[in-house]
CSV table of C-alpha atoms in Angstrom, one decimal:
chain,number,residue,atom,x,y,z
A,653,GLY,CA,-16.5,-10.9,38.7
A,654,LEU,CA,-17.1,-10.6,35.0
A,655,ARG,CA,-13.6,-9.1,34.3
A,656,ALA,CA,-12.0,-12.1,35.9
A,657,SER,CA,-14.1,-14.5,33.8
A,658,GLY,CA,-13.1,-12.7,30.6
A,659,LEU,CA,-15.1,-12.0,27.5
A,660,GLN,CA,-15.8,-15.6,26.6
A,661,VAL,CA,-18.6,-15.8,29.1
A,662,LEU,CA,-20.5,-13.3,27.0
A,663,PRO,CA,-23.0,-14.5,24.3
A,664,TRP,CA,-20.9,-14.0,21.2
A,665,SER,CA,-22.8,-15.1,18.1
A,666,ARG,CA,-21.2,-15.5,14.7
A,667,ALA,CA,-22.7,-12.2,13.6
A,668,THR,CA,-21.4,-10.4,16.8
A,669,ARG,CA,-17.9,-11.8,16.3
A,670,GLN,CA,-18.0,-10.7,12.7
A,671,LEU,CA,-19.0,-7.2,13.7
A,672,ARG,CA,-16.2,-7.1,16.3
A,673,ASP,CA,-13.7,-8.3,13.7
A,674,ARG,CA,-14.8,-5.6,11.2
A,675,LEU,CA,-14.6,-2.9,14.0
A,676,GLN,CA,-11.1,-4.1,14.9
A,677,PHE,CA,-10.1,-3.8,11.2
A,678,LEU,CA,-11.4,-0.2,11.2
A,679,HIS,CA,-9.4,0.5,14.3
A,680,VAL,CA,-6.2,-1.0,12.8
A,681,ALA,CA,-6.8,0.9,9.6
A,682,ASP,CA,-7.7,4.2,11.2
A,683,ALA,CA,-7.1,4.3,15.0
A,684,GLN,CA,-8.0,8.0,15.4
A,685,ASP,CA,-11.6,7.4,14.3
A,686,TRP,CA,-12.4,3.9,15.6
A,687,PRO,CA,-12.1,2.5,19.1
A,688,ASP,CA,-10.0,-0.5,19.9
A,689,VAL,CA,-12.2,-3.6,20.4
A,690,SER,CA,-9.4,-6.1,21.2
A,691,ASP,CA,-9.9,-8.3,24.2
A,692,ALA,CA,-7.6,-6.1,26.4
A,693,ALA,CA,-9.4,-2.9,25.4
A,694,LEU,CA,-12.9,-4.4,25.9
A,695,LEU,CA,-12.0,-5.9,29.3
A,696,ALA,CA,-10.4,-2.6,30.4
A,697,GLY,CA,-13.4,-0.5,29.3
A,698,MET,CA,-16.1,-3.0,30.3
A,699,GLU,CA,-18.1,-0.5,32.4
A,700,ASP,CA,-18.3,1.9,29.5
A,701,TRP,CA,-19.4,-0.3,26.6
A,702,LEU,CA,-21.1,-3.2,28.4
A,703,GLY,CA,-22.3,-1.5,31.6
A,704,PRO,CA,-25.5,0.1,30.2
A,705,PHE,CA,-26.5,-3.3,28.7
A,706,VAL,CA,-25.8,-5.5,31.7
A,707,GLY,CA,-28.0,-3.4,34.0
A,708,THR,CA,-29.0,-5.5,37.0
A,709,ALA,CA,-27.3,-8.8,35.9
A,710,ARG,CA,-26.2,-10.5,39.1
A,711,ARG,CA,-25.3,-14.0,37.8
A,712,LEU,CA,-23.4,-15.1,34.8
A,713,ASP,CA,-26.5,-16.6,33.1
A,714,ASP,CA,-28.1,-13.2,33.2
A,715,LEU,CA,-25.4,-12.2,30.7
A,716,SER,CA,-26.7,-14.6,28.1
A,717,ARG,CA,-29.5,-12.1,27.4
A,718,VAL,CA,-27.1,-9.2,26.8
A,719,ASP,CA,-27.3,-7.9,23.2
A,720,LEU,CA,-23.6,-7.6,22.3
A,721,THR,CA,-24.4,-6.2,18.8
A,722,GLN,CA,-26.2,-3.3,20.4
A,723,ALA,CA,-23.4,-2.9,23.0
A,724,LEU,CA,-20.7,-2.8,20.3
A,725,LEU,CA,-22.6,-0.4,18.1
A,726,GLY,CA,-23.3,1.8,21.1
A,727,HIS,CA,-19.6,1.8,21.8
A,728,VAL,CA,-18.7,3.1,18.4
A,729,GLY,CA,-21.7,5.4,18.1
A,730,TRP,CA,-25.0,4.5,16.4
A,731,SER,CA,-24.6,7.3,13.8
A,732,ARG,CA,-21.6,5.4,12.3
A,733,ARG,CA,-23.5,2.2,11.4
A,734,GLU,CA,-23.6,3.3,7.8
A,735,ALA,CA,-19.9,4.1,7.8
A,736,ILE,CA,-19.1,0.6,9.2
A,737,ASP,CA,-21.0,-1.0,6.3
A,738,ARG,CA,-19.4,1.3,3.7
A,739,LEU,CA,-15.8,1.0,5.0
A,740,ALA,CA,-15.9,-2.7,6.2
A,741,PRO,CA,-18.6,-4.4,4.2
A,742,THR,CA,-19.7,-7.9,5.2
A,743,HIS,CA,-19.8,-9.1,1.5
A,744,LEU,CA,-18.5,-8.1,-1.8
A,745,GLU,CA,-20.0,-8.9,-5.2
A,746,VAL,CA,-17.6,-10.6,-7.5
A,747,PRO,CA,-17.7,-10.5,-11.4
A,748,SER,CA,-19.7,-13.8,-11.5
A,749,GLY,CA,-22.5,-12.0,-9.5
A,750,SER,CA,-21.9,-14.0,-6.3
A,751,ARG,CA,-21.9,-12.2,-3.0
A,752,ILE,CA,-18.9,-13.4,-1.1
A,753,ALA,CA,-18.4,-12.9,2.6
A,754,LEU,CA,-15.2,-11.1,3.6
A,755,ASP,CA,-13.1,-12.5,6.4
A,756,TYR,CA,-11.8,-10.0,8.9
A,757,SER,CA,-10.3,-12.5,11.4
A,758,ASP,CA,-6.9,-10.9,10.7
A,759,PRO,CA,-7.6,-7.1,11.1
A,760,THR,CA,-4.4,-6.3,9.2
A,761,ALA,CA,-5.4,-8.4,6.2
A,762,PRO,CA,-9.1,-8.7,5.5
A,763,ALA,CA,-9.6,-11.4,2.9
A,764,LEU,CA,-11.9,-12.7,0.2
A,765,ALA,CA,-11.8,-16.3,-0.9
A,766,ALA,CA,-13.4,-17.2,-4.3
A,767,ARG,CA,-13.0,-19.7,-7.1
A,768,ILE,CA,-10.7,-18.3,-9.8
A,769,GLN,CA,-13.5,-18.5,-12.4
A,770,GLU,CA,-15.7,-16.2,-10.4
A,771,LEU,CA,-13.1,-13.5,-10.6
A,772,PHE,CA,-12.4,-13.4,-14.4
A,773,GLY,CA,-12.6,-9.8,-15.5
A,774,TRP,CA,-11.6,-8.3,-12.1
A,775,ILE,CA,-8.5,-6.5,-13.2
A,776,GLU,CA,-7.5,-4.8,-9.9
A,777,THR,CA,-7.6,-6.0,-6.4
A,778,PRO,CA,-10.7,-4.7,-4.6
A,779,ARG,CA,-10.0,-2.2,-1.8
A,780,ILE,CA,-12.0,-1.4,1.3
A,781,GLY,CA,-11.5,1.0,4.2
A,782,GLY,CA,-12.3,4.0,1.9
A,783,GLY,CA,-10.1,2.6,-0.8
A,784,ARG,CA,-7.0,2.4,1.4
A,785,VAL,CA,-6.8,-1.3,2.1
A,786,PRO,CA,-6.4,-3.9,-0.6
A,787,LEU,CA,-8.2,-7.2,0.1
A,788,THR,CA,-6.1,-10.3,0.4
A,789,VAL,CA,-7.6,-12.4,-2.4
A,790,ARG,CA,-7.5,-16.2,-1.8
A,791,LEU,CA,-8.0,-17.8,-5.2
A,792,LEU,CA,-9.5,-21.2,-5.0
A,793,SER,CA,-9.7,-24.2,-7.4
A,794,PRO,CA,-13.1,-25.5,-8.5
A,795,ALA,CA,-12.9,-27.9,-5.5
A,796,GLN,CA,-12.5,-24.8,-3.2
A,797,ARG,CA,-8.8,-25.5,-2.5
A,798,PRO,CA,-6.4,-22.6,-2.2
A,799,VAL,CA,-4.3,-22.1,-5.3
A,800,GLN,CA,-2.8,-18.7,-4.8
A,801,VAL,CA,-3.0,-15.8,-2.3
A,802,THR,CA,-2.4,-12.2,-3.5
A,803,THR,CA,-3.0,-8.6,-2.7
A,804,ASP,CA,-2.2,-7.8,-6.3
A,805,LEU,CA,-4.6,-9.4,-8.7
A,806,ALA,CA,-3.2,-7.5,-11.7
A,807,SER,CA,0.2,-9.1,-11.3
A,808,PHE,CA,-1.4,-12.5,-10.6
A,809,TRP,CA,-3.3,-12.4,-13.9
A,810,ARG,CA,-0.1,-11.1,-15.7
A,811,ASP,CA,2.4,-13.5,-14.1
A,812,ALA,CA,1.1,-16.5,-12.2
A,813,TYR,CA,-2.2,-17.2,-13.9
A,814,PHE,CA,-0.7,-19.1,-16.8
A,815,GLU,CA,1.2,-21.6,-14.6
A,816,VAL,CA,-1.9,-22.0,-12.4
A,817,ARG,CA,-4.1,-22.4,-15.5
A,818,LYS,CA,-1.9,-25.1,-17.0
A,819,ASP,CA,-2.1,-27.1,-13.7
A,820,LEU,CA,-5.9,-26.5,-13.2
A,821,ARG,CA,-6.7,-27.3,-16.8
A,822,GLY,CA,-5.2,-30.7,-16.4
A,823,ARG,CA,-7.0,-31.4,-13.1
A,824,TYR,CA,-10.4,-29.7,-14.1
A,825,PRO,CA,-10.7,-30.2,-17.9
A,826,LYS,CA,-14.5,-29.5,-17.8
A,827,HIS,CA,-14.0,-26.0,-16.5
A,828,PHE,CA,-13.4,-22.9,-18.5
A,829,TRP,CA,-9.7,-21.7,-18.4
A,830,PRO,CA,-9.5,-18.7,-20.8
A,831,GLU,CA,-6.3,-17.5,-22.4
A,832,ASP,CA,-7.2,-13.9,-21.3
A,833,PRO,CA,-8.7,-13.9,-17.8
A,834,LEU,CA,-9.3,-10.1,-17.9
A,835,THR,CA,-11.7,-10.1,-20.8
A,836,ALA,CA,-13.4,-13.5,-20.1
A,837,THR,CA,-16.8,-13.6,-18.5
A,838,ALA,CA,-16.9,-14.9,-15.0
């Protein structure tokens, strides 16, 4: 049966996986309010969340037509769609004006990866989950390589930025590396 085949036989799209990661983050951050959507929990509660959407599916390929986004949203309650977007946004606008996708693959440490120059002027680490959870900020070089990872941007700008700036200025002389990253324009 389906339970033995596991969840991987279901038609998980990138968007559906992302929704599930965001829901799992909400569960980890606030378990009373949000259901567990881990593999174990979804397998155990399959009749509840998936049953209404599987209907008369007899064969595994009937499952390819199941709308998993609707099934997951039905599981948490349609009325909470707005709360999901508010507490676990898909993207965040950074000071440069870019909208950067958030990565929820680790539900205990949602992350944002952006080039350092796009974050000049962002003094504090952005928080999600109703302001309770600081994002893990992955600061990238102009070539999109990780330079630093922090949940405390203020201390990065205060302490580590000058070392990083010295190194990156040598490697990327055409880029702007201001003395004061907090007042510089991204």
